Amino acid sequence: LGNDFLDQCTCAVVIADRDRERGVAVAASLAAAGATGRVRFVRTDVSDARAVEDLVAGTIAAFGRLDVMVNNAGVEVDEQPDGPATEADWDHLFDVNTRGTWFGCRAALPHLLATKGAIVNNASVAALIGSPGHRVTWSPTRGQHHVDDGLHVVAGEPPRTG
């Protein structure tokens, strides 16, 4: 988020991450850029449905409404040519990258329908082009664009750089 956006924005931003140190740092950088008082960090494991429900409920309790849900959590695991090295790796990848996105959508949806809000599901570029050594794991990160009842759901890839 750029300073121009924060200067013009009356929004509140909630940063959610399993990593407290990283989440606090991101929230602090946004506050330093001009979002003071409108940014908070909440430690959240998106692979835990209850934690995501609590995140959404806490956001609404703190700020009165929810207008945008950005599902951006994702992990990579050690892979072999035929997929993740272990079943535990596959479970972790799927729990965070797929179920975590679903938990976020499910928890936010009733509130976003009320505010005519939006869901942004950030997906891996591998969902579109594949990647050597990632033949199996890219499929759970695929997404779609959908508009229904005034709610926008967008899945996209991070911009390519370099």
CSV table of C-alpha atoms in Angstrom, one decimal:
chain,number,residue,atom,x,y,z
A,1,LEU,CA,0.0,0.0,0.0
A,2,GLY,CA,1.4,3.3,-0.9
A,3,ASN,CA,1.4,6.6,1.1
A,4,ASP,CA,-1.1,8.2,-1.4
A,5,PHE,CA,-3.6,5.4,-0.7
A,6,LEU,CA,-3.2,5.6,3.0
A,7,ASP,CA,-3.5,9.4,3.0
A,8,GLN,CA,-6.8,9.2,1.2
A,9,CYS,CA,-8.1,6.1,2.9
A,10,THR,CA,-10.5,6.1,5.7
A,11,CYS,CA,-10.3,2.3,6.0
A,12,ALA,CA,-9.0,0.1,8.7
A,13,VAL,CA,-6.5,-2.7,7.9
A,14,VAL,CA,-6.1,-5.9,9.9
A,15,ILE,CA,-3.0,-7.9,9.3
A,16,ALA,CA,-3.3,-11.6,10.1
A,17,ASP,CA,-0.3,-13.9,10.2
A,18,ARG,CA,1.0,-16.9,12.2
A,19,ASP,CA,4.3,-15.1,12.6
A,20,ARG,CA,3.8,-12.5,15.3
A,21,GLU,CA,7.1,-10.7,14.6
A,22,ARG,CA,6.4,-10.4,10.9
A,23,GLY,CA,2.8,-9.3,11.4
A,24,VAL,CA,3.7,-6.6,13.9
A,25,ALA,CA,6.4,-5.3,11.6
A,26,VAL,CA,3.9,-5.1,8.7
A,27,ALA,CA,1.4,-3.3,10.8
A,28,ALA,CA,4.0,-0.9,12.1
A,29,SER,CA,5.2,-0.1,8.6
A,30,LEU,CA,1.6,0.7,7.5
A,31,ALA,CA,1.2,2.9,10.6
A,32,ALA,CA,4.5,4.7,9.8
A,33,ALA,CA,3.2,5.3,6.3
A,34,GLY,CA,0.1,7.1,7.7
A,35,ALA,CA,-2.4,4.5,8.8
A,36,THR,CA,-1.9,5.2,12.5
A,37,GLY,CA,-4.8,4.0,14.7
A,38,ARG,CA,-6.4,2.2,11.7
A,39,VAL,CA,-4.0,-0.8,11.5
A,40,ARG,CA,-3.8,-3.8,13.8
A,41,PHE,CA,-2.2,-7.2,13.9
A,42,VAL,CA,-4.0,-10.4,14.9
A,43,ARG,CA,-2.0,-13.6,15.2
A,44,THR,CA,-4.0,-16.1,13.1
A,45,ASP,CA,-3.4,-19.6,11.7
A,46,VAL,CA,-5.6,-19.7,8.6
A,47,SER,CA,-5.5,-23.5,8.7
A,48,ASP,CA,-7.7,-23.3,11.8
A,49,ALA,CA,-11.3,-22.5,10.9
A,50,ARG,CA,-12.2,-21.2,14.4
A,51,ALA,CA,-9.2,-18.8,14.3
A,52,VAL,CA,-10.3,-17.4,11.0
A,53,GLU,CA,-13.9,-17.0,12.3
A,54,ASP,CA,-12.5,-15.2,15.4
A,55,LEU,CA,-10.4,-13.0,13.1
A,56,VAL,CA,-13.4,-11.8,11.2
A,57,ALA,CA,-15.6,-11.4,14.3
A,58,GLY,CA,-12.9,-9.4,16.0
A,59,THR,CA,-12.4,-7.2,13.0
A,60,ILE,CA,-16.1,-6.4,12.9
A,61,ALA,CA,-16.2,-5.9,16.7
A,62,ALA,CA,-13.3,-3.4,16.4
A,63,PHE,CA,-14.3,-1.5,13.3
A,64,GLY,CA,-18.0,-2.1,12.9
A,65,ARG,CA,-18.0,-3.7,9.4
A,66,LEU,CA,-16.0,-5.7,6.9
A,67,ASP,CA,-15.7,-4.5,3.3
A,68,VAL,CA,-12.8,-6.5,1.9
A,69,MET,CA,-11.3,-9.9,2.7
A,70,VAL,CA,-7.9,-10.6,1.2
A,71,ASN,CA,-6.8,-14.2,1.5
A,72,ASN,CA,-3.1,-14.1,0.9
A,73,ALA,CA,-1.6,-16.8,3.1
A,74,GLY,CA,0.4,-19.5,1.3
A,75,VAL,CA,3.1,-21.9,1.9
A,76,GLU,CA,5.6,-24.0,-0.1
A,77,VAL,CA,6.8,-27.4,0.8
A,78,ASP,CA,9.6,-29.7,-0.2
A,79,GLU,CA,8.6,-31.4,-3.4
A,80,GLN,CA,9.6,-34.4,-5.4
A,81,PRO,CA,8.7,-34.8,-9.2
A,82,ASP,CA,5.5,-36.4,-8.2
A,83,GLY,CA,4.4,-33.9,-5.5
A,84,PRO,CA,5.1,-33.1,-1.9
A,85,ALA,CA,7.8,-35.2,-0.2
A,86,THR,CA,5.5,-36.5,2.5
A,87,GLU,CA,1.8,-36.8,3.3
A,88,ALA,CA,2.3,-34.3,6.1
A,89,ASP,CA,3.7,-31.8,3.6
A,90,TRP,CA,0.7,-32.2,1.4
A,91,ASP,CA,-1.7,-31.8,4.3
A,92,HIS,CA,0.1,-28.6,5.4
A,93,LEU,CA,0.1,-27.2,1.9
A,94,PHE,CA,-3.6,-28.0,1.4
A,95,ASP,CA,-4.6,-26.8,4.9
A,96,VAL,CA,-3.0,-23.4,4.4
A,97,ASN,CA,-3.3,-22.7,0.7
A,98,THR,CA,-6.7,-24.2,0.0
A,99,ARG,CA,-8.7,-24.7,3.2
A,100,GLY,CA,-7.3,-21.4,4.6
A,101,THR,CA,-8.7,-19.6,1.7
A,102,TRP,CA,-12.0,-21.4,2.0
A,103,PHE,CA,-12.2,-20.6,5.7
A,104,GLY,CA,-11.6,-16.9,5.0
A,105,CYS,CA,-14.3,-16.8,2.3
A,106,ARG,CA,-16.7,-18.7,4.4
A,107,ALA,CA,-16.2,-16.5,7.5
A,108,ALA,CA,-16.3,-13.2,5.6
A,109,LEU,CA,-19.1,-14.0,3.1
A,110,PRO,CA,-22.2,-13.1,5.2
A,111,HIS,CA,-20.7,-9.8,6.2
A,112,LEU,CA,-19.5,-9.0,2.7
A,113,LEU,CA,-22.9,-9.7,1.2
A,114,ALA,CA,-24.3,-7.1,3.6
A,115,THR,CA,-21.7,-4.5,2.7
A,116,LYS,CA,-21.5,-5.4,-1.0
A,117,GLY,CA,-17.9,-6.0,-0.3
A,118,ALA,CA,-15.2,-8.0,-2.1
A,119,ILE,CA,-13.0,-11.0,-1.6
A,120,VAL,CA,-9.5,-11.1,-3.1
A,121,ASN,CA,-7.9,-14.6,-3.2
A,122,ASN,CA,-4.3,-14.2,-4.0
A,123,ALA,CA,-3.1,-17.3,-5.9
A,124,SER,CA,0.2,-18.6,-7.1
A,125,VAL,CA,1.4,-17.9,-10.6
A,126,ALA,CA,2.0,-21.6,-10.7
A,127,ALA,CA,-1.8,-22.0,-10.9
A,128,LEU,CA,-1.6,-20.4,-14.4
A,129,ILE,CA,1.6,-21.7,-15.9
A,130,GLY,CA,2.8,-24.6,-13.8
A,131,SER,CA,6.3,-24.8,-12.6
A,132,PRO,CA,9.0,-27.5,-12.9
A,133,GLY,CA,9.0,-29.6,-9.7
A,134,HIS,CA,5.5,-28.3,-8.8
A,135,ARG,CA,3.4,-30.4,-11.1
A,136,VAL,CA,1.0,-31.5,-8.3
A,137,THR,CA,0.8,-28.7,-5.8
A,138,TRP,CA,-0.2,-25.9,-8.1
A,139,SER,CA,-3.7,-27.2,-8.6
A,140,PRO,CA,-5.0,-26.4,-5.1
A,141,THR,CA,-4.1,-22.8,-5.6
A,142,ARG,CA,-6.2,-22.3,-8.7
A,143,GLY,CA,-8.8,-19.6,-8.5
A,144,GLN,CA,-11.7,-17.9,-10.3
A,145,HIS,CA,-13.3,-14.5,-10.7
A,146,HIS,CA,-16.9,-14.4,-9.7
A,147,VAL,CA,-19.5,-11.8,-9.2
A,148,ASP,CA,-22.9,-12.6,-7.6
A,149,ASP,CA,-25.3,-10.5,-5.5
A,150,GLY,CA,-23.0,-7.6,-5.7
A,151,LEU,CA,-20.1,-9.4,-4.1
A,152,HIS,CA,-16.8,-9.6,-6.1
A,153,VAL,CA,-14.5,-12.5,-5.7
A,154,VAL,CA,-11.2,-12.2,-7.5
A,155,ALA,CA,-8.4,-14.7,-7.6
A,156,GLY,CA,-5.1,-13.5,-9.0
A,157,GLU,CA,-1.5,-13.9,-9.0
A,158,PRO,CA,1.1,-11.6,-7.5
A,159,PRO,CA,2.7,-9.4,-10.1
A,160,ARG,CA,5.8,-10.8,-11.7
A,161,THR,CA,9.0,-8.9,-11.2
A,162,GLY,CA,12.5,-8.9,-12.7
